[in-house]
């Protein structure tokens, strides 16, 4: 049997479990979205989601060492390609992703500073106002955690040279504080806020598709995360930030 036919057979055999897992995860996120934050149900559903992701990532890590049942093939695309201008090319390649993160961060900060008489357009406030958005956000958060474990399991050989760090989201402020930014900077409409965050996701998908066709000039999401999580301290910071984001969005 040729290698190509063997690869096709492996993909077909993994299709059914993958589809079933995706449906089960989507159903779980829909169920968990029924619990409002700061309730025991919300706390426990977040804990279960956290344990599932951590357990899956540990299995991926053990498979990388040849101990576990889950195996992730090491990535063959060493990015950026070693050379004298490696750091410049790395910065240029990840700059679109950094720009997307900064745009989303700026919107969230402006949403935090919205006055009490206007709807807050942060992703956390909108997810509590719209249950489908809350379920979708939990699904994205879970997939980000699983994707991080997969990226680390696929990291080829030594960790890449550390790249630019990603700004951490600002912690939401409590109600009653005076607005630091005029509320007119954001539209007083929750649908507009939902449209913005859907646009962020759509732009990320377009950026990923463009990166795959750029011949290495633009980093894919996997390459960006692999570069970002190179140093051990960066890995720890990313895991803590991801866990705190889930606690704030779904449990607190």
Coordinates of C-alpha atoms in Angstrom, one line a residue:
X1 CA 0.0 0.0 0.0
X2 CA 1.4 3.4 -1.0
X3 CA 2.0 6.1 1.6
X4 CA -0.7 8.3 0.0
X5 CA -3.4 5.6 0.2
X6 CA -2.3 4.8 3.8
X7 CA -2.7 8.5 4.7
X8 CA -6.2 8.6 3.1
X9 CA -7.3 5.6 5.0
X10 CA -6.0 7.1 8.3
X11 CA -7.9 10.3 7.6
X12 CA -11.1 8.4 6.8
X13 CA -10.8 6.3 10.0
X14 CA -10.3 9.5 12.1
X15 CA -13.3 11.3 10.5
X16 CA -16.1 9.5 12.4
X17 CA -14.5 9.9 15.8
X18 CA -13.7 13.5 15.0
X19 CA -17.2 14.4 14.0
X20 CA -18.7 12.6 17.0
X21 CA -16.3 14.4 19.3
X22 CA -17.2 17.7 17.7
X23 CA -20.9 17.1 18.1
X24 CA -20.5 16.0 21.7
X25 CA -18.4 19.1 22.5
X26 CA -20.9 21.4 20.8
X27 CA -23.7 19.8 22.8
X28 CA -21.8 20.2 26.0
X29 CA -21.1 23.9 25.3
X30 CA -24.8 24.4 24.6
X31 CA -25.7 22.8 27.9
X32 CA -23.2 24.7 29.9
X33 CA -24.3 28.0 28.4
X34 CA -27.6 27.6 30.3
X35 CA -25.9 28.5 33.6
X36 CA -25.4 32.2 34.3
X37 CA -22.1 33.3 35.7
X38 CA -21.6 33.3 39.5
X39 CA -23.8 30.3 40.0
X40 CA -22.7 26.8 41.2
X41 CA -23.8 25.3 37.9
X42 CA -21.6 27.7 35.9
X43 CA -18.6 27.0 38.2
X44 CA -18.9 23.3 37.9
X45 CA -19.4 23.3 34.1
X46 CA -16.3 25.4 33.8
X47 CA -14.3 23.0 36.1
X48 CA -15.4 20.0 34.0
X49 CA -14.5 21.8 30.7
X50 CA -11.1 22.8 32.2
X51 CA -10.4 19.2 33.3
X52 CA -11.3 17.8 29.9
X53 CA -9.0 20.1 28.1
X54 CA -6.1 19.6 30.6
X55 CA -6.5 15.9 30.4
X56 CA -6.5 15.9 26.6
X57 CA -3.4 18.1 26.5
X58 CA -1.6 15.8 29.0
X59 CA -2.4 12.8 26.8
X60 CA -1.0 14.7 23.8
X61 CA 2.1 15.5 25.7
X62 CA 2.6 11.9 26.8
X63 CA 2.0 10.7 23.2
X64 CA 4.9 13.0 22.2
X65 CA 7.1 11.2 24.6
X66 CA 5.9 7.8 23.4
X67 CA 3.9 7.1 26.5
X68 CA 0.3 7.8 25.7
X69 CA -2.3 6.6 23.1
X70 CA -2.7 10.0 21.4
X71 CA 0.0 10.8 18.9
X72 CA 0.5 14.1 17.1
X73 CA 2.9 14.1 14.2
X74 CA 5.7 16.6 14.7
X75 CA 5.3 19.7 12.4
X76 CA 7.7 19.7 9.5
X77 CA 7.4 23.4 8.8
X78 CA 10.1 25.0 10.8
X79 CA 9.1 28.6 10.8
X80 CA 10.7 31.0 10.3
X81 CA 13.4 29.3 8.3
X82 CA 16.8 29.8 10.0
X83 CA 18.8 32.7 8.5
X84 CA 20.5 36.0 9.3
X85 CA 17.2 37.9 9.2
X86 CA 15.2 35.3 11.1
X87 CA 13.9 37.8 13.7
X88 CA 12.9 40.4 11.2
X89 CA 10.9 37.8 9.2
X90 CA 9.4 36.4 12.3
X91 CA 8.2 39.9 13.4
X92 CA 6.8 40.6 9.9
X93 CA 5.1 37.2 9.8
X94 CA 3.3 37.5 13.1
X95 CA 2.4 41.3 12.8
X96 CA -1.0 40.6 11.2
X97 CA -2.0 38.4 14.2
X98 CA -0.6 41.0 16.6
X99 CA -2.7 43.7 14.9
X100 CA -5.8 41.6 15.1
X101 CA -5.2 41.0 18.8
X102 CA -4.6 44.7 19.5
X103 CA -7.8 45.7 17.6
X104 CA -9.9 43.2 19.7
X105 CA -8.1 44.4 22.9
X106 CA -8.8 48.1 22.1
X107 CA -12.5 47.3 21.6
X108 CA -12.7 45.4 24.9
X109 CA -10.9 48.2 26.8
X110 CA -13.3 50.8 25.3
X111 CA -16.2 48.5 26.2
X112 CA -15.0 48.4 29.8
X113 CA -15.0 52.2 30.0
X114 CA -18.6 52.5 28.7
X115 CA -20.8 54.4 31.0
X116 CA -23.4 52.6 33.2
X117 CA -26.3 53.9 31.0
X118 CA -25.0 52.2 27.9
X119 CA -24.7 48.5 27.0
X120 CA -21.3 47.1 27.5
X121 CA -19.9 45.6 24.3
X122 CA -17.1 43.5 25.9
X123 CA -17.1 39.9 24.9
X124 CA -17.9 38.8 28.5
X125 CA -20.9 41.1 28.7
X126 CA -22.3 40.2 25.3
X127 CA -21.9 36.5 26.0
X128 CA -24.1 36.8 29.1
X129 CA -26.7 38.7 27.1
X130 CA -26.9 36.1 24.3
X131 CA -26.8 32.4 25.1
X132 CA -25.8 31.2 21.6
X133 CA -22.8 33.6 21.8
X134 CA -21.9 32.2 25.3
X135 CA -22.0 28.6 23.9
X136 CA -19.9 29.6 20.9
X137 CA -17.4 31.4 23.2
X138 CA -17.1 28.4 25.4
X139 CA -16.5 26.2 22.3
X140 CA -13.8 28.7 21.1
X141 CA -12.2 28.7 24.6
X142 CA -12.1 24.9 24.7
X143 CA -10.7 24.6 21.2
X144 CA -8.0 27.2 22.0
X145 CA -6.9 25.1 25.0
X146 CA -6.9 21.9 22.9
X147 CA -5.1 23.7 20.1
X148 CA -2.4 24.9 22.4
X149 CA -1.8 21.3 23.6
X150 CA -1.6 20.1 20.0
X151 CA 0.8 22.9 19.0
X152 CA 3.1 22.0 21.8
X153 CA 2.9 18.3 21.0
X154 CA 3.7 19.1 17.3
X155 CA 6.6 21.5 18.1
X156 CA 9.6 20.2 16.0
X157 CA 12.7 19.7 18.0
X158 CA 14.1 22.6 20.0
X159 CA 11.8 25.5 20.7
X160 CA 11.9 28.3 18.2
X161 CA 13.4 31.6 19.0
X162 CA 11.1 33.6 21.2
X163 CA 8.9 36.0 19.3
X164 CA 7.0 39.1 20.2
X165 CA 4.8 38.7 23.2
X166 CA 1.0 39.1 23.1
X167 CA -0.6 41.7 25.2
X168 CA -2.7 40.2 28.0
X169 CA -6.4 41.3 28.2
X170 CA -7.1 43.9 30.8
X171 CA -9.2 42.7 33.8
X172 CA -12.8 43.9 33.7
X173 CA -13.5 46.8 36.0
X174 CA -16.3 46.8 38.5
X175 CA -19.4 48.9 38.0
X176 CA -19.6 52.5 39.3
X177 CA -16.2 53.7 38.2
X178 CA -16.2 56.8 36.0
X179 CA -15.7 56.3 32.3
X180 CA -12.1 57.1 31.2
X181 CA -13.0 57.1 27.5
X182 CA -16.0 58.9 25.9
X183 CA -18.8 56.4 25.3
X184 CA -19.3 57.7 21.7
X185 CA -16.3 55.8 20.6
X186 CA -18.4 52.6 20.5
X187 CA -21.9 52.3 19.1
X188 CA -24.7 51.9 21.8
X189 CA -25.9 48.6 20.3
X190 CA -25.4 45.0 21.4
X191 CA -26.0 43.7 17.8
X192 CA -23.1 45.9 16.7
X193 CA -20.9 44.4 19.4
X194 CA -21.8 40.9 18.3
X195 CA -21.1 41.8 14.7
X196 CA -17.7 43.1 15.7
X197 CA -16.7 39.9 17.5
X198 CA -18.0 37.7 14.7
X199 CA -15.9 39.9 12.4
X200 CA -12.8 39.3 14.5
X201 CA -13.4 35.5 14.1
X202 CA -14.0 35.9 10.3
X203 CA -10.9 38.0 9.9
X204 CA -8.9 35.4 11.8
X205 CA -10.1 32.7 9.4
X206 CA -9.2 34.9 6.4
X207 CA -5.8 35.6 7.9
X208 CA -5.2 31.8 8.4
X209 CA -6.2 31.0 4.8
X210 CA -3.9 33.8 3.5
X211 CA -1.0 32.6 5.6
X212 CA -1.3 29.1 4.2
X213 CA -1.0 30.6 0.7
X214 CA 1.8 33.1 1.5
X215 CA 4.7 30.8 1.2
X216 CA 5.9 31.4 4.7
X217 CA 5.7 35.2 4.6
X218 CA 2.8 35.2 7.1
X219 CA 2.6 32.9 10.1
X220 CA -0.3 30.5 10.4
X221 CA -2.1 30.4 13.8
X222 CA -0.1 27.3 14.7
X223 CA 3.2 28.9 13.8
X224 CA 2.3 32.1 15.7
X225 CA 1.4 30.2 18.8
X226 CA 4.4 27.9 18.6
X227 CA 6.7 31.0 18.3
X228 CA 4.9 32.7 21.2
X229 CA 5.1 29.7 23.5
X230 CA 8.7 29.0 23.0
X231 CA 10.2 30.1 26.4
X232 CA 9.0 28.1 29.4
X233 CA 7.8 31.2 31.2
X234 CA 5.8 32.2 28.1
X235 CA 4.1 28.8 28.2
X236 CA 3.2 29.2 31.8
X237 CA 1.9 32.7 31.2
X238 CA -0.3 31.5 28.3
X239 CA -1.7 28.6 30.3
X240 CA -2.5 30.9 33.3
X241 CA -4.1 33.5 31.0
X242 CA -6.2 30.9 29.3
X243 CA -7.4 29.4 32.5
X244 CA -8.2 32.8 34.0
X245 CA -10.0 33.9 30.9
X246 CA -12.2 30.8 31.2
X247 CA -12.9 31.4 34.9
X248 CA -13.8 35.1 34.2
X249 CA -16.0 34.4 31.2
X250 CA -17.9 31.3 32.4
X251 CA -17.6 30.9 36.2
X252 CA -17.0 34.3 37.9

